[in-house]
mmCIF file of C-alpha atoms in Angstrom:
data_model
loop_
_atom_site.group_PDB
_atom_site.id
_atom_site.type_symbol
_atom_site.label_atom_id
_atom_site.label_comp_id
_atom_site.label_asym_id
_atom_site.label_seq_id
_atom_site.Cartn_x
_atom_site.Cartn_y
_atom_site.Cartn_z
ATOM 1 C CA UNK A 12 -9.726 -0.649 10.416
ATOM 2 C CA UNK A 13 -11.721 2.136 10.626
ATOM 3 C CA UNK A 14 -13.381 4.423 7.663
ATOM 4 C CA UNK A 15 -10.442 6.597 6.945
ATOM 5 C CA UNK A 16 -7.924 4.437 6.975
ATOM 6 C CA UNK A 17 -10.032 1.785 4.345
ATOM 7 C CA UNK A 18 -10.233 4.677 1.936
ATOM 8 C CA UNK A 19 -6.387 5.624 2.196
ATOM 9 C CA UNK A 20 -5.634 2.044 1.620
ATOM 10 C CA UNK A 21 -7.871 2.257 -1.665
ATOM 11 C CA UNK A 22 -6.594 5.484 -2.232
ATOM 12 C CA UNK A 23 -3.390 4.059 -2.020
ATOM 13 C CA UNK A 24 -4.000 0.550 -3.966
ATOM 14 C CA UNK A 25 -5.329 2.388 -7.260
ATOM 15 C CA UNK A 26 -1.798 5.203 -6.973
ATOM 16 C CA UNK A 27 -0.044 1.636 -7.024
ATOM 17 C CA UNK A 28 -2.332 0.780 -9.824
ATOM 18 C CA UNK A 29 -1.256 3.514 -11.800
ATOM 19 C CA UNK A 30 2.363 3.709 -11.143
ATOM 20 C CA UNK A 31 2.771 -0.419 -11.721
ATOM 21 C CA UNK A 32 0.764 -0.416 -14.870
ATOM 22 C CA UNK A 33 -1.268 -3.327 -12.932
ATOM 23 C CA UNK A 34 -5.455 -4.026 -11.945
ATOM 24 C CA UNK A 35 -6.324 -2.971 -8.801
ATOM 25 C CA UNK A 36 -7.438 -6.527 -8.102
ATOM 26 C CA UNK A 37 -3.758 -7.553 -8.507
ATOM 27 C CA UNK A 38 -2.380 -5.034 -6.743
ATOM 28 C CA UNK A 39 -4.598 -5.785 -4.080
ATOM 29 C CA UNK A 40 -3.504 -9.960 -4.162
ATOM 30 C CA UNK A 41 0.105 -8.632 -4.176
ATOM 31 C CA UNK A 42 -0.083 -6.488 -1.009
ATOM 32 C CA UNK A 43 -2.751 -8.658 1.170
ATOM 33 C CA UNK A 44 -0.382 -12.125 0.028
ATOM 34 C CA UNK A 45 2.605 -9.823 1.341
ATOM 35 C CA UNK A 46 1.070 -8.692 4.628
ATOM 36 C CA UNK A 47 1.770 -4.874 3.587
ATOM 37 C CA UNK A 48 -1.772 -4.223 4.264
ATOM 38 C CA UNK A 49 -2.163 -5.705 7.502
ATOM 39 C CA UNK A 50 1.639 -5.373 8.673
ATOM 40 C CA UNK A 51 2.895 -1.983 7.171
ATOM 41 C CA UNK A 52 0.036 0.160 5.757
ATOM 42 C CA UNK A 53 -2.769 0.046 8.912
ATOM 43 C CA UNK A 54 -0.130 0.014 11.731
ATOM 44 C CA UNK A 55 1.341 3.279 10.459
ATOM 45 C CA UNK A 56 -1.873 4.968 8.908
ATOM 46 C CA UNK A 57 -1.085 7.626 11.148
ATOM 47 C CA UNK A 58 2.074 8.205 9.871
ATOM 48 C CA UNK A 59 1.678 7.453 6.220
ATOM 49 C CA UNK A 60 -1.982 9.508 5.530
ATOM 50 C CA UNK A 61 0.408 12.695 6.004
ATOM 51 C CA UNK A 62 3.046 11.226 3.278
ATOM 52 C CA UNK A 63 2.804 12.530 -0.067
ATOM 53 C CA UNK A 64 1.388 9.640 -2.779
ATOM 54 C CA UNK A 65 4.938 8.769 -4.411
ATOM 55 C CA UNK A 66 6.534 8.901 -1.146
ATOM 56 C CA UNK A 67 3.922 5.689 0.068
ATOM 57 C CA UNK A 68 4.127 4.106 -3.031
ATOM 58 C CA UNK A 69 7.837 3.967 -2.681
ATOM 59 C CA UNK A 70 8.070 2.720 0.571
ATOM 60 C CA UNK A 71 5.660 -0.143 -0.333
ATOM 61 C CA UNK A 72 7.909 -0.939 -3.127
ATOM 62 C CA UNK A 73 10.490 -0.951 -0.254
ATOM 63 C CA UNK A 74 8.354 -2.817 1.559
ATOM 64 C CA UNK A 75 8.012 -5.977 -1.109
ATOM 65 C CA UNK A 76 12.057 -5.346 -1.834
ATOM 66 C CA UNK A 77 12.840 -5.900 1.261
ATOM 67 C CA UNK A 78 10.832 -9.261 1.458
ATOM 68 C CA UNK A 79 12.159 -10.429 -2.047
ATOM 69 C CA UNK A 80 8.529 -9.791 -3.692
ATOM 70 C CA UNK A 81 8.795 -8.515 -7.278
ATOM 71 C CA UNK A 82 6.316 -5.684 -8.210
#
């Protein structure tokens, strides 16, 4: 991971935050547990970084959906 991608995914972890009226620090647990970091947000940084906020946000929700994780 290099320098821009770590601050998108904090960028995107604390737009999560917000939206999901959860810590950071849970958010975090809930997406590294899930693999999203490692499996969804980093393999398509380049792809995602050009996405508006709500538009990520939602497909992480997707994301978790899709693997039967509640948010």
């Amino acid at each position: 991971m290099n320098k821009d991608s770590f601050e998108f995914i904090v960028y995107i972890l604390h737009a999560c935050s917000n939206k999901w009226a959860r810590l950071p620090s849970a958010v975090y647990k809930k997406l590294s547990e899930s693999n999203c970091i490692n499996q969804f947000l980093i393999p398509h940084y380049d792809i995602l970084h050009t996405q508006g906020t709500q538009f990520v946000v939602s497909d992480i929700e997707d994301y978790l959906t899709a693997r039967g994780i509640k948010i």
